[in-house]
Coordinates of C-alpha atoms in Angstrom, one line a residue:
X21 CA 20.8 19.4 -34.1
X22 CA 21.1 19.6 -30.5
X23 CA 24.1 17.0 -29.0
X24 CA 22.5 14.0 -26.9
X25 CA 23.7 12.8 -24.2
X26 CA 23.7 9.1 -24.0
X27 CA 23.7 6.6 -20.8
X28 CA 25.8 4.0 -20.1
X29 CA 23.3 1.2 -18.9
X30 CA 23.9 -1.1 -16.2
X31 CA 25.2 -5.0 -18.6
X32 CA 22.3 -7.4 -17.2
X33 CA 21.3 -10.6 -18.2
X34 CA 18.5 -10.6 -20.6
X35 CA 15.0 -12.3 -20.0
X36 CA 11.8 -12.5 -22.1
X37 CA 8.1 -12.0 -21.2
X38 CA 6.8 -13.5 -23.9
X39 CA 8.5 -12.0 -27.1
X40 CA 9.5 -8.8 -25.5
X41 CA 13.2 -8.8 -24.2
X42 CA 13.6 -7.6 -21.0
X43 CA 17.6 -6.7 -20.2
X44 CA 20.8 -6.8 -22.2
X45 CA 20.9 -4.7 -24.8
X46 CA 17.0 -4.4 -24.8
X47 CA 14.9 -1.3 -24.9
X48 CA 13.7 -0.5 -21.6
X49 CA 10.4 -1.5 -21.4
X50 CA 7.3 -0.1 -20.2
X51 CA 4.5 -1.7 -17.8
X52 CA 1.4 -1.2 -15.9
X53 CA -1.3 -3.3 -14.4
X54 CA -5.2 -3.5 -14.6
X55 CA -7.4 -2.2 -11.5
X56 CA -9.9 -4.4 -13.0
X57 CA -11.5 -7.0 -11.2
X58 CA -9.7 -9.9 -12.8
X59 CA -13.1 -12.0 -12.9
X60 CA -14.7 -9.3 -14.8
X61 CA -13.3 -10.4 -18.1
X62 CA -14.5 -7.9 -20.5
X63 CA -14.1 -5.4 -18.7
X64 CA -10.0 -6.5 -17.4
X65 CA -10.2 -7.1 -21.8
X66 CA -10.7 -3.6 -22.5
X67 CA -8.7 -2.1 -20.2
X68 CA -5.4 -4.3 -21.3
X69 CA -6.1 -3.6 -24.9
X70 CA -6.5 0.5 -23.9
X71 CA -3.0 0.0 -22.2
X72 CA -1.3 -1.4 -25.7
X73 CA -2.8 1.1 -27.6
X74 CA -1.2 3.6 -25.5
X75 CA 2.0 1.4 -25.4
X76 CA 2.4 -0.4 -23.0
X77 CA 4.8 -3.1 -23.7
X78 CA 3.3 -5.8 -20.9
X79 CA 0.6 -5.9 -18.2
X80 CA 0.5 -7.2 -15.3
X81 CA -2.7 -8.9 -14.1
X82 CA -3.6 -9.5 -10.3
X83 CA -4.7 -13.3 -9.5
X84 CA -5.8 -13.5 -6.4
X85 CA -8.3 -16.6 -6.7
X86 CA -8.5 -19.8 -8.8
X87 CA -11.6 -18.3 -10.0
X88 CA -9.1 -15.4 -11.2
X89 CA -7.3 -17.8 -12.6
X90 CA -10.2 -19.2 -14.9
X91 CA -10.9 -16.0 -15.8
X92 CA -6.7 -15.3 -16.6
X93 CA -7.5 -17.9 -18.9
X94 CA -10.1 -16.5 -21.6
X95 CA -8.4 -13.1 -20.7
X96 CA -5.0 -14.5 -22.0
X97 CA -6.7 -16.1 -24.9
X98 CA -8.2 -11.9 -26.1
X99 CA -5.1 -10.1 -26.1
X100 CA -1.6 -10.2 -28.0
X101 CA 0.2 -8.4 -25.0
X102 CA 2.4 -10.4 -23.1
X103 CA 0.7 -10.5 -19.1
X104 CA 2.6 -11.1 -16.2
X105 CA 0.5 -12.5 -13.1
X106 CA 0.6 -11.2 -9.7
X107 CA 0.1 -14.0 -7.4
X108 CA 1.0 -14.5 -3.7
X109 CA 1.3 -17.3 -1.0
X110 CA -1.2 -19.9 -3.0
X111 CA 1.6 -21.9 -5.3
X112 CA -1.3 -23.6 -6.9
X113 CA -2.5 -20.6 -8.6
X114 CA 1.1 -19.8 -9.6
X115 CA 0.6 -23.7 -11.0
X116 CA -2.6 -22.8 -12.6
X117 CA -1.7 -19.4 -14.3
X118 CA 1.7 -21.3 -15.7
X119 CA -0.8 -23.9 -17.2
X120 CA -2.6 -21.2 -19.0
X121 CA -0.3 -19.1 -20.5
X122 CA 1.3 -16.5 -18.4
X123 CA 4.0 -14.9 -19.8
X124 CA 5.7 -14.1 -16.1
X125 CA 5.3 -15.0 -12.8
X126 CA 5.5 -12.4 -10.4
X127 CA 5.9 -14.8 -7.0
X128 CA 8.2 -14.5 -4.3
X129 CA 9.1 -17.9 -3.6
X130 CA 10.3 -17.5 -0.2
X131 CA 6.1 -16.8 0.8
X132 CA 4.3 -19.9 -0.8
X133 CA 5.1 -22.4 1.7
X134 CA 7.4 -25.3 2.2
X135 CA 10.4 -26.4 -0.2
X136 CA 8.5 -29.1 -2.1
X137 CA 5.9 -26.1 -3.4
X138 CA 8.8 -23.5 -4.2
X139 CA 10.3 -26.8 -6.3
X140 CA 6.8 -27.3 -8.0
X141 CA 6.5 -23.8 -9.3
X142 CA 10.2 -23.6 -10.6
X143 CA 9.9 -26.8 -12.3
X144 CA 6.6 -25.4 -14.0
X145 CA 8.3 -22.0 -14.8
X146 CA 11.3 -23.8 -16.6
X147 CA 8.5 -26.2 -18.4
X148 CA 6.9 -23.4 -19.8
X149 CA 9.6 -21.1 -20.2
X150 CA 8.1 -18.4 -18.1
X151 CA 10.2 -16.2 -16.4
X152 CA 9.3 -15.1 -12.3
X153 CA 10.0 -11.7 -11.0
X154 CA 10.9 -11.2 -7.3
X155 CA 9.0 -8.2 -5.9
X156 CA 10.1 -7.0 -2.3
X157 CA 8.3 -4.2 -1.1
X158 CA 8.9 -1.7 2.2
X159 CA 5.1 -2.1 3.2
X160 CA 5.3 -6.1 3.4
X161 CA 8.5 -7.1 4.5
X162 CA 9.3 -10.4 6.7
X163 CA 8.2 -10.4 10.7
X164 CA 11.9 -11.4 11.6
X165 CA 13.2 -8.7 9.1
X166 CA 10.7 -6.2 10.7
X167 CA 12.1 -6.8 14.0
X168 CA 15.5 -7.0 13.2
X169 CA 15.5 -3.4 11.4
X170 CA 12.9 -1.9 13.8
X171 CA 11.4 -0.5 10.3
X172 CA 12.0 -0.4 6.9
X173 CA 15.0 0.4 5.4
X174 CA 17.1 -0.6 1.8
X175 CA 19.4 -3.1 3.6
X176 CA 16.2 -4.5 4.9
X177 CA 14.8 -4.8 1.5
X178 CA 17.9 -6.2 0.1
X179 CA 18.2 -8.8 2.6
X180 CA 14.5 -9.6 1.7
X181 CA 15.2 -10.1 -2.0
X182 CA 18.2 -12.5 -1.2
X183 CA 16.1 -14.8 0.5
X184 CA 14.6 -15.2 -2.6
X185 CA 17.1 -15.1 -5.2
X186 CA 19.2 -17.6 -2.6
X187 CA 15.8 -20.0 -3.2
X188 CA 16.0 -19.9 -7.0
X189 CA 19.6 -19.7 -7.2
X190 CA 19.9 -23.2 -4.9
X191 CA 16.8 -24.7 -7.7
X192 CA 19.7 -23.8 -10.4
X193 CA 17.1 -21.3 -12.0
X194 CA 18.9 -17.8 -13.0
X195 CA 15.5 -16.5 -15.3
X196 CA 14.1 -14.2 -13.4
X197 CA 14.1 -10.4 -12.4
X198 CA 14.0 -8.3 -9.0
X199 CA 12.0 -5.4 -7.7
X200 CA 12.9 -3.5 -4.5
X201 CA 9.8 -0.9 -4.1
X202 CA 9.0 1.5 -1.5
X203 CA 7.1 4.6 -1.7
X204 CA 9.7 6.5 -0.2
X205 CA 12.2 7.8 -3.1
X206 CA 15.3 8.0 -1.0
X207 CA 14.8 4.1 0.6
X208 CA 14.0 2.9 -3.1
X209 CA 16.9 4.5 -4.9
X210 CA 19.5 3.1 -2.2
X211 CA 17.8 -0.2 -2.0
X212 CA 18.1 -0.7 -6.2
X213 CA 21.7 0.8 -6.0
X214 CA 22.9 -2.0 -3.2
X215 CA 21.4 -5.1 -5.3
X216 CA 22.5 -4.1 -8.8
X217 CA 26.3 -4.4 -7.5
X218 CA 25.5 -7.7 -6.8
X219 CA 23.6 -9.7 -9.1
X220 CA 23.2 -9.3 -12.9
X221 CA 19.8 -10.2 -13.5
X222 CA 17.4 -7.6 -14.8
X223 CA 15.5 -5.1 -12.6
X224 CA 12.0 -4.2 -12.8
X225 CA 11.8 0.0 -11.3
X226 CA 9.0 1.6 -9.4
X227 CA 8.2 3.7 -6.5
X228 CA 5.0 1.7 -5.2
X229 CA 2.1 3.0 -4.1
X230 CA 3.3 6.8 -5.4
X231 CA 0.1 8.2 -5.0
X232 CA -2.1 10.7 -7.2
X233 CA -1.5 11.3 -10.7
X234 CA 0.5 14.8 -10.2
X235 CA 2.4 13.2 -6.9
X236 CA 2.8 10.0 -8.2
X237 CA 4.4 11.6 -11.3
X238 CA 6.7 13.7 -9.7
X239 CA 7.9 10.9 -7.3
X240 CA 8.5 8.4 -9.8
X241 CA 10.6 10.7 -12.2
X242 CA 12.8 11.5 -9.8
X243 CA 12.9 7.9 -8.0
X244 CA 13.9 6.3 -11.3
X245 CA 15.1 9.4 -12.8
X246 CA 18.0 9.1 -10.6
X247 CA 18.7 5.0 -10.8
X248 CA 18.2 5.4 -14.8
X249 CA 20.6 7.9 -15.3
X250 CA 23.3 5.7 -13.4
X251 CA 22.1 3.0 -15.9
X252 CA 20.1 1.1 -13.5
X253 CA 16.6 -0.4 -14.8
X254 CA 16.0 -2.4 -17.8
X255 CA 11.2 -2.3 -17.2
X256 CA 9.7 0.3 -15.1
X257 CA 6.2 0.7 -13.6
X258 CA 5.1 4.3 -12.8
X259 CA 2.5 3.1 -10.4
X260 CA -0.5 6.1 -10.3
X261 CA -4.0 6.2 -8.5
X262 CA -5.2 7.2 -11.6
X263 CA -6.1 5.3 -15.1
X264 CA -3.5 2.8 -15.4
X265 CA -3.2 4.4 -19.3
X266 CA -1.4 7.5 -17.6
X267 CA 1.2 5.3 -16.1
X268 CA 2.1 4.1 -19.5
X269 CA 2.1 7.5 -21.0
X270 CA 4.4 9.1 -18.0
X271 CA 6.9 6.1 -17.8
X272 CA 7.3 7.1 -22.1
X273 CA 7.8 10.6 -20.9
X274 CA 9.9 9.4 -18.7
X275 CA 12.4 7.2 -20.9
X276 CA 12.0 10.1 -23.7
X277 CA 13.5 12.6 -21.8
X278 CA 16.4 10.8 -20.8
X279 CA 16.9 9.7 -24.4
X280 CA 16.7 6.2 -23.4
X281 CA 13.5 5.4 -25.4
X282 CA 11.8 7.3 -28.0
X283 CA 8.7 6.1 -28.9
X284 CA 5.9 9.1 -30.3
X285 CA 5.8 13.0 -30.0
X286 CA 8.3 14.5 -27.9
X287 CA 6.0 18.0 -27.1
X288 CA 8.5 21.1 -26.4
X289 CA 6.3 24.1 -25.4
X290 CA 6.7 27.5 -23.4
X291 CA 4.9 27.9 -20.2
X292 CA 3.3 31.2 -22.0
X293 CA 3.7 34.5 -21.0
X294 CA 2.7 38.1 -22.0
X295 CA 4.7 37.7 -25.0
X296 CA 2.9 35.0 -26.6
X297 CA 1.4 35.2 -30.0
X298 CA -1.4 32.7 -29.3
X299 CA -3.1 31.0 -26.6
X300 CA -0.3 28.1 -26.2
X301 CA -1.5 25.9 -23.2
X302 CA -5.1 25.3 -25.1
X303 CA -3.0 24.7 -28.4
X304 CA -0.5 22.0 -26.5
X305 CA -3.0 20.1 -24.6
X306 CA -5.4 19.8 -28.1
X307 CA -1.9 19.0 -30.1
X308 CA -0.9 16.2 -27.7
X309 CA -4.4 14.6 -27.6
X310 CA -4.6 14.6 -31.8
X311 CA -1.3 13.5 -31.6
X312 CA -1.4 10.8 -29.1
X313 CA -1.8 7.8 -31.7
X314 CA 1.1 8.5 -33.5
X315 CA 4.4 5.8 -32.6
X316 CA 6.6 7.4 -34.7
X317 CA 9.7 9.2 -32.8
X318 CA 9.5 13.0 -33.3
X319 CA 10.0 16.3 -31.7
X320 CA 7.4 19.1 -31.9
X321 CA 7.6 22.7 -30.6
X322 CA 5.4 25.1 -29.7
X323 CA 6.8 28.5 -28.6
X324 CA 4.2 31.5 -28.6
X325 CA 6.6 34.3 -29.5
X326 CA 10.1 34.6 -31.2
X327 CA 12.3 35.1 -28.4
X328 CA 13.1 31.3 -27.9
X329 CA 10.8 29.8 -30.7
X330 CA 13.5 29.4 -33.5
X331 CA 16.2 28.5 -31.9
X332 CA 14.0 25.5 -30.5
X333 CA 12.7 24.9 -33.6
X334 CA 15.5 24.6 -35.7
X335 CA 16.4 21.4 -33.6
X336 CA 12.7 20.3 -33.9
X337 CA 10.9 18.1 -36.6
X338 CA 8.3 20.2 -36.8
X339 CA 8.3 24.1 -34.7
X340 CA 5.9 26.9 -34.5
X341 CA 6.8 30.2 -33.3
X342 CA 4.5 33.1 -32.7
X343 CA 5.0 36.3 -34.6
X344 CA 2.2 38.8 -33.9
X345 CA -0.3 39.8 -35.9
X346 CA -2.5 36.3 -36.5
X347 CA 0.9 35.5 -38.4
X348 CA 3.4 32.2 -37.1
X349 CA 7.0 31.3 -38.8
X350 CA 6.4 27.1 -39.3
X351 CA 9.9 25.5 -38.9
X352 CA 9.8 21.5 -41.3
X353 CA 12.9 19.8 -40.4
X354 CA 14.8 22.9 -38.5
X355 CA 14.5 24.8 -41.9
X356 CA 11.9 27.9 -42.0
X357 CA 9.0 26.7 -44.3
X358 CA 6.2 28.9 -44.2
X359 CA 4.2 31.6 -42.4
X360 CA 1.0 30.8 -40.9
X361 CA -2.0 33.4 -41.6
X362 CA -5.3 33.2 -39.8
X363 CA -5.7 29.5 -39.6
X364 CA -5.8 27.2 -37.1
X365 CA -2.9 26.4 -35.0
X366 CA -3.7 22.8 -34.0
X367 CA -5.2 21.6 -36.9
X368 CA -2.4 22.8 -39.1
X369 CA 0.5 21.4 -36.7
X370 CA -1.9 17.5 -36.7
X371 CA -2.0 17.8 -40.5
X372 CA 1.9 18.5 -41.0
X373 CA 3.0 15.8 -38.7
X374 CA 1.0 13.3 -39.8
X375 CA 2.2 14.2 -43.4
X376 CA 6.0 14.1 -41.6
X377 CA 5.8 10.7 -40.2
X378 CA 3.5 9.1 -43.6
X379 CA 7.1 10.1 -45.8
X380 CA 9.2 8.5 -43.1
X381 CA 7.6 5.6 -43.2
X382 CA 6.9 5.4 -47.1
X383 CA 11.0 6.1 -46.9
X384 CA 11.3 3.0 -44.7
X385 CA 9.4 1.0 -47.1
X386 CA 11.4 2.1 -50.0
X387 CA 14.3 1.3 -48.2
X388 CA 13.2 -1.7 -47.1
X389 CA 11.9 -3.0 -51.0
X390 CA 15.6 -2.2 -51.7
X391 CA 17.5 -4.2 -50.2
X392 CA 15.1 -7.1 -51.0
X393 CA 15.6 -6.5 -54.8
X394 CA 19.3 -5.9 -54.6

């Protein structure tokens, strides 16, 4: 099997939102946020349960209103996902929100007003056990900050988030995490690099407003590409202008191939060539799509001719390599199984992972009825 390289994570202080653990020794979570409008409560509903099945570990809903905030509550009474609300300035909503359930508070408390409201809104966080993240971003900094940099910049942003943490630090309240987004990748990455050497508490990653879904993809898996690898980031947010269920699905990609989280199929394939055996990028896309319900952690390769397909395969759970003539070598567990004649590619690679992952998980049950009998 092929030797994995492991990162040594930044040690933070571990929070929860709701019963997922966000920091410590924790997975790294993944997140993304409804485009819904938040009064339309069916259709905010469906949209946060479309994001768990494709995931997503928590969801963060925009509140912008108190007649959000009625709707936040029969919303947080429909779902089993823990939500984080997005509120700004109006620390009665925050108040609200708290009231009904949220699971986080995303708040900066250095914008809602006078001391005696910041004081109101910690006290209800520490009532209700909620956690509140800080979220400075490059678009929105402070006036005095705007003037004092001339524009935006990561000691800007840094300065930004103190003001903050300074605020909840004085209120003797350490439970909560930080953001420092910009859409620039360069700004973001020194901006994260400059407050994780000085505080411990977790830190939410994203490069805001990234833009389309190819764009936006590339930027954020470089942007946090580079901060996770030096072991910065316990939750990230791959923020899209596309279905919020592709942000869930690229930040996975993105934790999977840094071996930080594995969580489904990990899809090897060829780009194709002249060489290949079978028509591989109509294969891969139909594979994936079959594939995308299963949670199980495994690696599956598709190669269309034999010049790299077994030596990826023998490191793969499941490989397929072309071999000319309507006839592919099938790889079970790195080991040569059988040779595939005239049948269908996809079909044939669904049904053999989906038998793969059913005996892991009747081994896991055996295991586990086990050890409660021993």
């Amino acid at each position: 099997m092929k030797q994995i390289h492991r990162i040594k994570r930044r040690v933070s202080r571990q929070i929860f939102v709701g019963d997922v653990a966000i920091g410590g020794d924790a997975p790294i979570s993944v997140q993304s946020m409804t485009n819904t409008d938040t009064c339309d409560v069916d259709s905010t509903i469906s949209q946060i349960l479309s994001l768990e099945k494709a995931g997503a570990d928590m969801v963060r809903v925009s509140i912008p209103t108190m007649e959000a905030a009625e709707a936040f509550k029969k919303i947080k009474k429909s779902v089993s996902l823990p939500l984080i609300t997005d509120i700004h300035f109006d620390y009665k909503i925050a108040l609200k929100v708290a009231e009904y359930g949220s699971d986080c508070l995303r708040i900066n408390p250095g914008n809602i007003g006078k001391e005696d409201r910041v004081r109101e809104v910690v006290a209800s966080a520490k009532d209700n056990g909620i956690p509140i993240r800080v979220g400075v971003n490059a678009g929105s900094l402070e006036k005095d900050l705007q003037k004092k940099y001339t524009e935006p910049t990561p000691e800007a942003m840094v300065e930004s988030a103190f003001r903050h943490i300074d605020i909840l630090n004085r209120l003797n309240f350490d439970n909560f995490k930080v953001s420092l987004k910009a859409s620039e990748v360069f700004m973001t990455v020194f901006a994260y690099r400059q407050l994780a050497s000085q505080i411990d508490n977790p830190l939410h990653l994203g490069i805001t407003e990234a833009g389309s879904f190819r764009s936006g993809t590339v930027k954020s898996s470089i942007g946090m590409g580079m901060l996770l690898t030096e072991g910065i980031g316990d939750t990230i947010r791959v923020s899209l202008a596309s279905d919020p269920v592709n942000e869930v699905k690229v930040g996975f990609d993105i934790l999977k191939s840094l071996h930080l989280r594995q969580k489904g199929v990990n899809l090897i394939a060829c780009p194709s060539c002249s060489r290949q055996q079978f028509d591989v990028i109509s294969s891969v896309g139909l594979i994936e799509e079959k594939l995308s319900h299963i949670k199980t952690p495994l690696t599956v390769s598709i190669i269309g001719c034999v010049v790299n397909g077994p030596g990826e395969a023998k490191t793969s759970d499941i490989g397929i390599t072309g071999g000319g003539k309507n006839t592919h070598q099938v790889y079970i567990s790195g080991l040569a199984a059988h040779r595939l004649v005239d049948k269908n590619i996809v079909d044939h690679v669904v049904e053999l992972v989906e038998n793969y992952v059913q005996k892991i998980n009747e081994s896991k049950s055996f295991e586990e009825e086990t050890q409660l009998t021993a």
